[in-house]
Short mmCIF file of C-alpha atoms in Angstrom, two decimals:
data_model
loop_
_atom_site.label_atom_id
_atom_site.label_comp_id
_atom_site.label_asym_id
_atom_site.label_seq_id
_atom_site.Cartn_x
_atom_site.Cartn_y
_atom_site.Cartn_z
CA UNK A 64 -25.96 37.40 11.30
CA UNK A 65 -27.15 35.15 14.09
CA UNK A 66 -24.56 33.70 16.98
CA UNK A 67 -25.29 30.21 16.87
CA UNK A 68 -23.74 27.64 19.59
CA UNK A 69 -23.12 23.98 17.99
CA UNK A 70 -24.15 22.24 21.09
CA UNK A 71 -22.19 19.04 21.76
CA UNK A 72 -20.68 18.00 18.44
CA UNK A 73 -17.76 15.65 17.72
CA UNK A 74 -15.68 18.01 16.24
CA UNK A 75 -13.13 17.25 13.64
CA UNK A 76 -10.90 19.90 12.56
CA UNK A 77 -8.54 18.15 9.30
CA UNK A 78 -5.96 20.73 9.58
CA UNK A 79 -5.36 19.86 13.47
CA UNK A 80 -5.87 16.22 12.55
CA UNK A 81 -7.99 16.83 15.80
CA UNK A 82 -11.66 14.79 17.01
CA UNK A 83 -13.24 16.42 20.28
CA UNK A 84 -16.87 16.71 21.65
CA UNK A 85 -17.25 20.49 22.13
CA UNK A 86 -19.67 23.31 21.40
CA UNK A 87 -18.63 25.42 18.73
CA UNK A 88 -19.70 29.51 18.83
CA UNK A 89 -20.67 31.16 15.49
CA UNK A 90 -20.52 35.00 14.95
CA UNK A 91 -20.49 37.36 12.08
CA UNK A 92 -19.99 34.49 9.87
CA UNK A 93 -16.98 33.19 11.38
CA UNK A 94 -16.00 30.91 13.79
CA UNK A 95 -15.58 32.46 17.53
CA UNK A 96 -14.90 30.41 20.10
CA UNK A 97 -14.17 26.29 20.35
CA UNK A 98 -15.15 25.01 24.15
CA UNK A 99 -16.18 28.02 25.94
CA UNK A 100 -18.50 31.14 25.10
CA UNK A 101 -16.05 34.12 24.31
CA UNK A 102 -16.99 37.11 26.88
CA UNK A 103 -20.23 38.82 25.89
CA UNK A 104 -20.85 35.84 23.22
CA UNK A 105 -25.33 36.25 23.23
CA UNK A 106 -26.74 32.97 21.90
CA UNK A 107 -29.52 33.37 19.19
CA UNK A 108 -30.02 29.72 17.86
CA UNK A 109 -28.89 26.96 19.41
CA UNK A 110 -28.24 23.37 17.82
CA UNK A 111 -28.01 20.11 19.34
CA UNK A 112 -25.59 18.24 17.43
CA UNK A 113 -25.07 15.20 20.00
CA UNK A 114 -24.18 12.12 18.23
CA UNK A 115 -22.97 14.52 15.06
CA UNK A 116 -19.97 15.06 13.06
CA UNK A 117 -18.98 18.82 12.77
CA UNK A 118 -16.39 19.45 10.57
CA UNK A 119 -15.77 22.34 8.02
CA UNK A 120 -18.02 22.50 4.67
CA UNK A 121 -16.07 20.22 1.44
CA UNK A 122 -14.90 21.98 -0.67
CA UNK A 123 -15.11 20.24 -4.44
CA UNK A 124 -12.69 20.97 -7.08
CA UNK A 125 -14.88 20.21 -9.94
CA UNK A 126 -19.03 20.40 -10.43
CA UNK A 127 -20.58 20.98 -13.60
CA UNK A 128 -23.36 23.44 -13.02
CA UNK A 129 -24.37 23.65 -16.90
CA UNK A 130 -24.99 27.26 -16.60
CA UNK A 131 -24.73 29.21 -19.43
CA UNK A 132 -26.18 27.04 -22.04
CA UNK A 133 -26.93 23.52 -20.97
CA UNK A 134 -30.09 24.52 -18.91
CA UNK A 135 -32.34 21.45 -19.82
CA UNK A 136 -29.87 19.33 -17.97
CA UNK A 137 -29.61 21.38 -14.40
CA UNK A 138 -29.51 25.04 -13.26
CA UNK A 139 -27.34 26.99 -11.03
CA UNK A 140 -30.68 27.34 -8.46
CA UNK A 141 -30.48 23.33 -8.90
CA UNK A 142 -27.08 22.60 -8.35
CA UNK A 143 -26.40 25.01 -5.92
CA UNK A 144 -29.28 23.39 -4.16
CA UNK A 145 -27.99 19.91 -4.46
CA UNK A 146 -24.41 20.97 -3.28
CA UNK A 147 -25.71 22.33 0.07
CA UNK A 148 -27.65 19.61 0.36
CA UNK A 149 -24.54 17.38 0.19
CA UNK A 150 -22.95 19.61 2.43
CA UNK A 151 -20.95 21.17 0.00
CA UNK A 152 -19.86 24.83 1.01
CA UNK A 153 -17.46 25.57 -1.88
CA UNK A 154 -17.76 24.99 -5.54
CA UNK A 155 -15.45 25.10 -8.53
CA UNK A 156 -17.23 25.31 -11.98
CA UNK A 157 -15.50 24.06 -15.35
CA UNK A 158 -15.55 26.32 -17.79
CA UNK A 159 -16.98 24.36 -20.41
CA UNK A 160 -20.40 26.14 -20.56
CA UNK A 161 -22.18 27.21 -23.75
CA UNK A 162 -20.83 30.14 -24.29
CA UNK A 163 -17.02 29.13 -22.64
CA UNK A 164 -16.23 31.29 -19.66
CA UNK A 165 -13.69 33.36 -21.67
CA UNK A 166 -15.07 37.12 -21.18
CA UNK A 167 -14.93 38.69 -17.53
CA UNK A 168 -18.72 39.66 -18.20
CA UNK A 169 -19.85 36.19 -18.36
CA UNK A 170 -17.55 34.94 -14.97
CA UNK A 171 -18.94 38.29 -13.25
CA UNK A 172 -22.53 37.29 -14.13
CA UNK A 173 -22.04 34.08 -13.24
CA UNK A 174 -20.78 35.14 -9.53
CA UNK A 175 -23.38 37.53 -8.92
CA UNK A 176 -26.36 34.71 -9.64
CA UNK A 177 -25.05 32.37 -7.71
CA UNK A 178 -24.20 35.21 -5.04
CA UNK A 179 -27.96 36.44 -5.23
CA UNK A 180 -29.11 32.26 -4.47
CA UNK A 181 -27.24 32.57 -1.39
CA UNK A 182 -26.34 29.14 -1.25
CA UNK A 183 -22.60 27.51 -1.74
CA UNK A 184 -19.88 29.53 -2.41
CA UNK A 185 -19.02 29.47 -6.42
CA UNK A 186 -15.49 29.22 -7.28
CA UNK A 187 -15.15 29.51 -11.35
CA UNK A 188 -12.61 28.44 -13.43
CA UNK A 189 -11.74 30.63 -16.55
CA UNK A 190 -11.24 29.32 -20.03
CA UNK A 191 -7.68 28.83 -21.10
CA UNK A 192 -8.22 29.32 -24.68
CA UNK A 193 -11.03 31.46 -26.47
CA UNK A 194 -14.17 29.44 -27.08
CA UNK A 195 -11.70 26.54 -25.61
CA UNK A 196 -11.29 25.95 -29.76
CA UNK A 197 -7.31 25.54 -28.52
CA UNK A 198 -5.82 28.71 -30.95
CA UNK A 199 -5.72 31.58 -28.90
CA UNK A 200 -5.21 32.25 -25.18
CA UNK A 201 -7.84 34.59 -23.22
CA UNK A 202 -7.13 37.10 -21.20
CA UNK A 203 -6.31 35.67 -18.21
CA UNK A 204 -5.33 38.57 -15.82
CA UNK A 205 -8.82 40.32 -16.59
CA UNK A 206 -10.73 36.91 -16.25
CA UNK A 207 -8.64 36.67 -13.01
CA UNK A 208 -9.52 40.28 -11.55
CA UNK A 209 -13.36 39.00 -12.61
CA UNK A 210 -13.20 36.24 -10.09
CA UNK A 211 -11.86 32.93 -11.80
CA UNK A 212 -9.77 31.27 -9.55
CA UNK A 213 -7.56 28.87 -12.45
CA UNK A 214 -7.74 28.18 -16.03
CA UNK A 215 -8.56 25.44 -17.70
CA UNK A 216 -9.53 23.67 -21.16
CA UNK A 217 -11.95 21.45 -19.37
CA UNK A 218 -12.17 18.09 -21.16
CA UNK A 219 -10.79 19.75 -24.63
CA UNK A 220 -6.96 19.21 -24.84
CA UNK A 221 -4.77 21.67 -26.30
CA UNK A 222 -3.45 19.99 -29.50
CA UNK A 223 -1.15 22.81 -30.51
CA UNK A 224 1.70 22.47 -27.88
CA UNK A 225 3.12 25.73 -29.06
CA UNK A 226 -0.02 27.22 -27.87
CA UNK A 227 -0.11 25.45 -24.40
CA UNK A 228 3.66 26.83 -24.38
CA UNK A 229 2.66 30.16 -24.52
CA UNK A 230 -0.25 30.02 -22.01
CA UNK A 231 1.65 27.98 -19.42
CA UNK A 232 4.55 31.20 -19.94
CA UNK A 233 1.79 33.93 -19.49
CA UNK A 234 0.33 31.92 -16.50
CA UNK A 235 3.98 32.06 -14.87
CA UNK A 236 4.14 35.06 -15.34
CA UNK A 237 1.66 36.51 -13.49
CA UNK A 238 1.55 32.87 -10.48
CA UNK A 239 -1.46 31.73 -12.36
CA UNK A 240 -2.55 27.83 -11.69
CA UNK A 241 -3.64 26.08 -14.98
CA UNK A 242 -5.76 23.17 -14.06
CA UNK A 243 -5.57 20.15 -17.09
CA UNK A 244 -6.90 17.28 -17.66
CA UNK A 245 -4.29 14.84 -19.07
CA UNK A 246 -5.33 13.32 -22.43
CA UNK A 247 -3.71 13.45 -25.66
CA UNK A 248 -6.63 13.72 -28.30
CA UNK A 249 -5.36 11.72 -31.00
CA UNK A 250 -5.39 8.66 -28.87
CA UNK A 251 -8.27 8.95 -28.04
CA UNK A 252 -9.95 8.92 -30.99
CA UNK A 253 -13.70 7.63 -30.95
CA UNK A 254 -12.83 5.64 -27.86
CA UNK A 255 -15.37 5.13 -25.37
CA UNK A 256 -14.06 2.78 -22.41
CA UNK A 257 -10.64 1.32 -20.97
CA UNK A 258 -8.78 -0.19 -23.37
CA UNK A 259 -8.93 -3.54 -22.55
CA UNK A 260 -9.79 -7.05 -22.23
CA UNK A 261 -13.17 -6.07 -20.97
CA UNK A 262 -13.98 -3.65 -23.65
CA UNK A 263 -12.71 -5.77 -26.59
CA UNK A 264 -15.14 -8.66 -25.39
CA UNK A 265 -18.29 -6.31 -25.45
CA UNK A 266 -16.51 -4.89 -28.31
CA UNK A 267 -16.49 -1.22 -27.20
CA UNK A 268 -13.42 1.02 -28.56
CA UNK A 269 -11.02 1.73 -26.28
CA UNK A 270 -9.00 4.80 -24.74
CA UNK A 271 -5.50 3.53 -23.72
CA UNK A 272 -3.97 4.52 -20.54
CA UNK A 273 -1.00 6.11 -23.01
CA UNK A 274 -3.45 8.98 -23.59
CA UNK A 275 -3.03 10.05 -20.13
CA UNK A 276 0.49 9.26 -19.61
CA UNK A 277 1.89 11.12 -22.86
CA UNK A 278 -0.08 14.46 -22.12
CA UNK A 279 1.03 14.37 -18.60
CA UNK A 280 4.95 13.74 -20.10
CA UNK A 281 3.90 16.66 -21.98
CA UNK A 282 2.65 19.35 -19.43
CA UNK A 283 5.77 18.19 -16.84
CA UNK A 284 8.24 18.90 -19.72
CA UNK A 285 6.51 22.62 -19.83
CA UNK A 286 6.38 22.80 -16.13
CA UNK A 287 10.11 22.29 -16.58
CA UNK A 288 10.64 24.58 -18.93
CA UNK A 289 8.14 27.37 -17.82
CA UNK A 290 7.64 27.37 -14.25
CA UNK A 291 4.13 26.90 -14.57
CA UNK A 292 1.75 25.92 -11.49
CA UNK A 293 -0.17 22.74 -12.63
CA UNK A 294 -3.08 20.82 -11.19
CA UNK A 295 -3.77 17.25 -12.99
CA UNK A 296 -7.56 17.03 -12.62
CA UNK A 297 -9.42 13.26 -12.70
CA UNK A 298 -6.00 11.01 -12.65
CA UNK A 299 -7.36 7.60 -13.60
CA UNK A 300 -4.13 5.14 -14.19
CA UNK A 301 -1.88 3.74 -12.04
CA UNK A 302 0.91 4.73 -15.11
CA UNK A 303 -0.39 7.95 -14.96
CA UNK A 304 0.03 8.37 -10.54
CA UNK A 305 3.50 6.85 -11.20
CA UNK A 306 4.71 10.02 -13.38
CA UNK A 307 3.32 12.24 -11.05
CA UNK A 308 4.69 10.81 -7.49
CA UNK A 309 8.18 11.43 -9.69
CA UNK A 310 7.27 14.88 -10.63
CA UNK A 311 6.31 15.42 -7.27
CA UNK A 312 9.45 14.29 -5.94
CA UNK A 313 11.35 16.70 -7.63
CA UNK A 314 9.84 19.34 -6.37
CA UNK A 315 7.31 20.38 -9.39
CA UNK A 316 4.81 22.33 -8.62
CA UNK A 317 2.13 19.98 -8.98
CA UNK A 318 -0.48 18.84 -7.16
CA UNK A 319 -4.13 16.30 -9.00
CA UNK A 320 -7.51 15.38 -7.85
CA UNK A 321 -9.40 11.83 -8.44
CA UNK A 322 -13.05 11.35 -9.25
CA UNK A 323 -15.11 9.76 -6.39
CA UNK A 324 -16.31 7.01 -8.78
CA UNK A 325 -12.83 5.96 -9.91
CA UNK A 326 -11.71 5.31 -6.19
CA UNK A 327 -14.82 2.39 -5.66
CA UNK A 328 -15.37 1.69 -9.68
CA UNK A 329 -13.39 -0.22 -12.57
CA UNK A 330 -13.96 -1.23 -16.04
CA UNK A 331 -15.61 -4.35 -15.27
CA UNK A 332 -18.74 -2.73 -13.45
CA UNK A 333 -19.51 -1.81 -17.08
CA UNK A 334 -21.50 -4.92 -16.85
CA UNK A 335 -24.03 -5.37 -20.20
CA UNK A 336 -23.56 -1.88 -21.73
CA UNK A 337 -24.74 -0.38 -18.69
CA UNK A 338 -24.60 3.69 -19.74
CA UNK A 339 -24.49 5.13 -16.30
CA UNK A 340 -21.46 3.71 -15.95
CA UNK A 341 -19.45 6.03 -19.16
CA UNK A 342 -17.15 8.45 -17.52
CA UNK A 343 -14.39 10.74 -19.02
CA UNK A 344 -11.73 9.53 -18.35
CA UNK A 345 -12.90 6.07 -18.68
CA UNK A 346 -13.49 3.76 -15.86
CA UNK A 347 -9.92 1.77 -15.78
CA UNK A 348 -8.77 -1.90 -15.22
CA UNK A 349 -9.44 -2.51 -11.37
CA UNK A 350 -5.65 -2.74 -11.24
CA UNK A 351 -5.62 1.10 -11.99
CA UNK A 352 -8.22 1.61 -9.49
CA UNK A 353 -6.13 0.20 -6.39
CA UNK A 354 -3.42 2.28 -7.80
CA UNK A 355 -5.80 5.53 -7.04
CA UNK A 356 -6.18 3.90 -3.55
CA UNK A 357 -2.81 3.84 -2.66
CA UNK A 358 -2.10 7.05 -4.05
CA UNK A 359 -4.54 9.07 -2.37
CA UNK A 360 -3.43 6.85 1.07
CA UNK A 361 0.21 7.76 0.42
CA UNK A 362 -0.49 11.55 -0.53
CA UNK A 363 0.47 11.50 -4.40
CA UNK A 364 -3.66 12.24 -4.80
CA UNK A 365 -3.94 15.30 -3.13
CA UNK A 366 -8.08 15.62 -3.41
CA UNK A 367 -11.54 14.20 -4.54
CA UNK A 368 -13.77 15.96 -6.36
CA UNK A 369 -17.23 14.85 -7.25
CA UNK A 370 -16.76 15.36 -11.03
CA UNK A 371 -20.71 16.39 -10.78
CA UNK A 372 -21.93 16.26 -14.24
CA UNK A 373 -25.59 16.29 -14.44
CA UNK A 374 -27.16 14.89 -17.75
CA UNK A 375 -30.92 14.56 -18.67
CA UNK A 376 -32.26 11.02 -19.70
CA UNK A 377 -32.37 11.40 -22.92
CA UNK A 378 -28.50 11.50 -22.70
CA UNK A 379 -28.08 8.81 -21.00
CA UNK A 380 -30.47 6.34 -21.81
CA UNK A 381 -29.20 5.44 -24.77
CA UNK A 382 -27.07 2.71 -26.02
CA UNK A 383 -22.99 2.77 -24.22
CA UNK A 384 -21.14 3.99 -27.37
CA UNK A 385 -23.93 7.05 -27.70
CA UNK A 386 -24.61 7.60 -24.18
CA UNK A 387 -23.13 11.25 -22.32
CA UNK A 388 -20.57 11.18 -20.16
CA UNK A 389 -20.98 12.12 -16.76
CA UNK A 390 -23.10 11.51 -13.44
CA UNK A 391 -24.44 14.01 -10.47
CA UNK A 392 -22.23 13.28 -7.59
CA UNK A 393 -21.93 16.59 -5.17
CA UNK A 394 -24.63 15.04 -2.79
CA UNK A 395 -22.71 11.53 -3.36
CA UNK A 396 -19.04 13.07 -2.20
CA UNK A 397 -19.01 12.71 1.64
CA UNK A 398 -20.60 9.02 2.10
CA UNK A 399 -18.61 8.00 -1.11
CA UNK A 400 -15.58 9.10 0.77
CA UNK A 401 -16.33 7.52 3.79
CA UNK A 402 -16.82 4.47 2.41
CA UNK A 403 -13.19 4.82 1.17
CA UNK A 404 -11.90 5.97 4.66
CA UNK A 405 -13.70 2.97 6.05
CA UNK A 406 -12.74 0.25 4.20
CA UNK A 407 -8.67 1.92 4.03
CA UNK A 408 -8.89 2.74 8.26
CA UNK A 409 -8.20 6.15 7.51
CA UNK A 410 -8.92 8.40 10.09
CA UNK A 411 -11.89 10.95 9.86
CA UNK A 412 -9.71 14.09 9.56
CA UNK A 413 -7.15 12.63 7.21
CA UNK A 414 -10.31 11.19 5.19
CA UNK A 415 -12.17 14.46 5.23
CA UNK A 416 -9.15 16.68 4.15
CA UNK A 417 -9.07 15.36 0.64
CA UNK A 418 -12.46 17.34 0.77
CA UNK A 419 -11.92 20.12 3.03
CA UNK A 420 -8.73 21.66 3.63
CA UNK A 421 -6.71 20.55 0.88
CA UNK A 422 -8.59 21.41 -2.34
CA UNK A 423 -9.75 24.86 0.08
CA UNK A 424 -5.62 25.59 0.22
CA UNK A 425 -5.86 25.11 -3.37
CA UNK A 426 -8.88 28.27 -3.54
CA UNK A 427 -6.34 30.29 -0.89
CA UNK A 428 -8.35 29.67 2.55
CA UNK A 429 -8.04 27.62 5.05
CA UNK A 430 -11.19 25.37 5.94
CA UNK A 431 -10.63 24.24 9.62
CA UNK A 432 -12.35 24.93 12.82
CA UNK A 433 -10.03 27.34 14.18
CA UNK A 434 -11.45 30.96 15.96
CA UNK A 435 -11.16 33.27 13.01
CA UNK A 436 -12.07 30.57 10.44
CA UNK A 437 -15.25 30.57 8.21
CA UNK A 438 -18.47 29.17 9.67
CA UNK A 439 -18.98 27.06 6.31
CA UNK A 440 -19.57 24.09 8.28
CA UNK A 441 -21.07 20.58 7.52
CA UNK A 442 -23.17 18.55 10.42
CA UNK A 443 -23.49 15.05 9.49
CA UNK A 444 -24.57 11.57 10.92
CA UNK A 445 -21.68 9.63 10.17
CA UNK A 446 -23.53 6.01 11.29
CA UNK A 447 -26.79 6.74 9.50
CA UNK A 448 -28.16 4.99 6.67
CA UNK A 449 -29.70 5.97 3.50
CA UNK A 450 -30.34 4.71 0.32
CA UNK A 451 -29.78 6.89 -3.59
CA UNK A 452 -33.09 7.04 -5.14
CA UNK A 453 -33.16 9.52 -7.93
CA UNK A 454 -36.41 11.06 -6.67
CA UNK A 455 -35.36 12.41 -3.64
CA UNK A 456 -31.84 13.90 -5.01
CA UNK A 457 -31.82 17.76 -5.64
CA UNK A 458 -29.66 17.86 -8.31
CA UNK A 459 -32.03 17.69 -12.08
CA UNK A 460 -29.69 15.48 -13.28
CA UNK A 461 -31.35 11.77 -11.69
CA UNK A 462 -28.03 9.74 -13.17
CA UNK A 463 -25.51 7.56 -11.26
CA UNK A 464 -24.08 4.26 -10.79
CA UNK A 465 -25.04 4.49 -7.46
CA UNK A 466 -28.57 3.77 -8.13
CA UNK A 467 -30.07 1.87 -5.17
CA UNK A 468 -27.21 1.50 -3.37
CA UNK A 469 -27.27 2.07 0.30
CA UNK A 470 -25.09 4.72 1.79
CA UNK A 471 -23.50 5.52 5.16
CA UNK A 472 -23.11 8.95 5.97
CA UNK A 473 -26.20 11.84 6.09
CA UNK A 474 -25.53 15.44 5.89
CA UNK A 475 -28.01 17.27 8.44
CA UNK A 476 -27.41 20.73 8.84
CA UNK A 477 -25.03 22.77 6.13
CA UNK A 478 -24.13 26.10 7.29
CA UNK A 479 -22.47 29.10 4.69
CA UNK A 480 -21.07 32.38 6.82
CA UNK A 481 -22.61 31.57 9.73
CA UNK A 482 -26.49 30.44 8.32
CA UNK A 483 -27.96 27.66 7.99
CA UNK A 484 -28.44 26.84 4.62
CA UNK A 485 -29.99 23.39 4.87
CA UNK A 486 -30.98 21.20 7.30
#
C-alpha cells in the first residue's frame, strides 16, 4: 500500500462535527496522521485537494446490485463501479436476488466477487425467511458467520406474524438486527401510488399510509415482547415517523433510514403517468414529505440510503400501473443530500453523517477521520456543477427522476484502504 498525503483539504470529520484545512497522511490502509507527517511517514503519491471536501467514504444502507439473477438489469462489476464513482465506500445489498441470499454459499460467493473487483466494500444482508416465501426462518447464525451483516425480507412482508415471532426471538437471541420494511400486504393490494387525491384524479390505485403504520404497530409490539433489534428501512409517512419518535422515546431499540428521493419528491411530481417516478413505498402527499424533513433534522431519521435499484428500459418504459419500481441512485446520494443540507442550513458534518458515520455504526465501524480510522475516503467539489445525463452514469440501469436536472456536488477522487479507486 502506498502513503499518500491529502494535500490541503477542507476536512470534515462527522463524528467530531469538525471542518479544518489540513493534509491528511494515508498508510497501510488507514488513516495516520491529521496536520503533521508522523515520524518516518515517506510520501509516495501526493494529492492536491485545495478547494476540496475530504470527508470519510458514505456508507449506504441499501443498493440493489441484482446479482444473482437479475443480470440484464446491472452487474456487481457495474454497480460496484457506479458506487465508487459516487463516492460510495460501503455497500449493503438486499437480499432479494434470484436465488434469495438464504445459503452461506451464495453470501460467501457473493463476498469473494465483489472482494476480487476491488472496488467498494460489500456489506450483505441475509434472507430472513427461506426463498423470502415468509414460512420458514434460515439459518441465521451460519448466514451470519458467512458474512451477512442483518436480515431482512426485503420488500416481501412476513404475513404469518407467528413466523416473524419466532425469527425476531431467534434474532434476540443471538443480538441479531432484523432490518424491515414496514408494509402490511393486504393493504396494499394492487396499489401502485399514494393513496390520494392525486392518484384518484389520474385514477391510479392507491397504497394508504395505514399499510405502513399497522406493520410498524406490529414489529414495535414484537420488539416489546422479544427484545429484538429493529431497523425500519424507507419510512415514507409522516404517521409512520410519528410511531417511531414514540418508540424511540421509550427506549426501543430502533433506529430507520429514508430514501433520497422521498426527502426532495411527493406524489404530485407523478405528473402525466410519468413511470420514473414509481417507487416502493410510494411517493407520499408532500405533507408526508416535510414530515421526513423534519425528522431527519430532529434525529427520528437516523440515515439515507440511496435505495439504488437499477431497472432496464423495458421495465420502465412502460405505462405507470405496469412500470418497475425502482431508480439507480448510489452516484445520486451525496449531491441529493446536499441539496437537502442546503436548503435545511444543516451543517456539512451533521449533513454528511446520515451517510457516513451513522449507517457505518450501524455495520460496527466507525467512519471518521481519526488516526487509526479507515482510509475509505471521499474527495469532492462541493460548489461544482453537473448535470444527470444517463449516458455518462456508470450504473446499467439509465433510470431516474433526476433526468436533466442539474446537480451541485462532484465526487473527484474515492479512495478504499488507502487506494485510489476512482478519480
Amino acid at each position: 500500500m502506498k502513503n499518500i498525503l491529502l494535500k490541503n483539504g477542507c476536512l470534515v470529520d462527522p463524528i467530531a462535527g469538525t471542518e479544518q484545512v489540513a493534509d491528511l497522511y494515508l498508510a497501510g490502509g488507514k488513516i495516520a496522521a491529521v496536520g503533521a507527517a508522523p515520524a518516518g511517514f515517506a510520501v509516495d503519491e501526493t494529492i492536491d485537494a485545495t478547494g476540496l471536501i475530504v470527508a470519510p467514504g458514505l456508507v449506504d444502507l441499501a443498493a440493489r446490485l441484482r446479482e444473482p439473477g437479475y443480470e440484464y438489469k446491472a452487474t456487481l462489476k457495474s454497480e460496484m463501479a457506479a458506487a465508487v464513482a459516487g463516492g460510495v465506500t460501503s455497500v449493503v445489498c438486499p437480499p432479494d436476488t434470484d436465488p434469495a441470499l438464504d445459503e452461506s454459499g451464495l453470501v460467501t460467493n457473493l463476498r469473494q466477487r465483489a472482494k476480487n473487483l476491488d472496488l467498494a466494500r460489500l456489506y450483505p444482508v441475509g434472507a430472513l425467511t427461506v426463498g423470502l416465501k415468509g414460512k420458514e426462518i434460515t439459518e441465521m447464525a451460519m448466514l451470519k458467520e458467512a458474512g451477512c451483516v442483518a436480515f431482512s425480507q426485503g420488500d416481501v412482508p412476513i404475513a404469518d406474524l407467528q413466523v416473524l415471532y419466532r425469527a425476531m426471538l431467534y434474532a434476540a437471541n443471538f443480538g441479531f438486527e432484523l432490518r424491515l420494511r414496514p408494509e402490511e400486504a393486504s393493504l396494499v393490494n394492487d396499489g401502485v401510488a399514494h393513496d390520494g387525491p392525486y392518484a384518484s384524479r389520474l385514477g391510479l390505485t392507491g397504497i394508504p399510509v395505514i399499510a405502513e403504520t399497522i406493520a410498524i404497530a406490529q414489529i414495535v409490539q414484537l420488539m416489546r415482547a422479544t427484545g429484538c433489534r429493529v431497523h425500519l428501512a424507507r419510512m415514507s409517512s409522516a404517521a409512520g415517523l410519528d410511531m417511531v419518535r414514540a418508540a424511540k422515546a421509550e427506549g426501543l431499540p430502533l433506529t430507520c433510514d429514508v430514501s433520497i428521493n422521498h426527502i426532495h419528491l411527493a406524489d404530485i411530481d407523478i405528473g402525466f403517468f410519468d413511470s420514473q417516478y414509481r417507487f416502493d413505498p410510494p411517493l407520499r402527499a408532500v405533507s408526508d414529505r416535510d414530515a421526513i424533513v423534519k425528522a431527519l433534522n430532529d434525529g427520528t431519521i437516523d440515515a439515507i440510503c440511496s435505495d439504488h435499484s437499477p431497472v432496464d428500459d423495458d421495465g420502465k418504459l412502460l405505462p405507470f400501473a405496469q412500470a418497475e419500481r425502482g431508480a439507480t441512485g448510489l452516484e445520486l446520494l451525496l449531491p441529493l443530500t446536499l441539496k437537502w443540507a442546503s436548503s435545511q442550513q444543516i451543517s456539512l458534518p451533521q449533513a454528511l453523517a446520515k451517510i457516513t458515520s451513522t449507517p457505518a455504526k450501524m455495520l460496527g465501524f466507525e467512519a471518521g477521520l481519526s488516526v487509526g480510522n479507515r482510509a475509505d475516503l471521499v474527495l469532492f467539489d462541493a460548489k461544482a456543477h453537473w448535470q444527470v445525463i444517463p449516458e455518462r452514469l456508470k450504473s446499467q440501469g439509465k433510470n431516474t427522476p433526476f433526468i436533466g436536472h442539474e446537480m451541485l456536488g462532484k465526487v473527484k477522487y474515492t479512495l478504499v484502504k488507502g487506494k485510489v479507486i476512482f478519480a
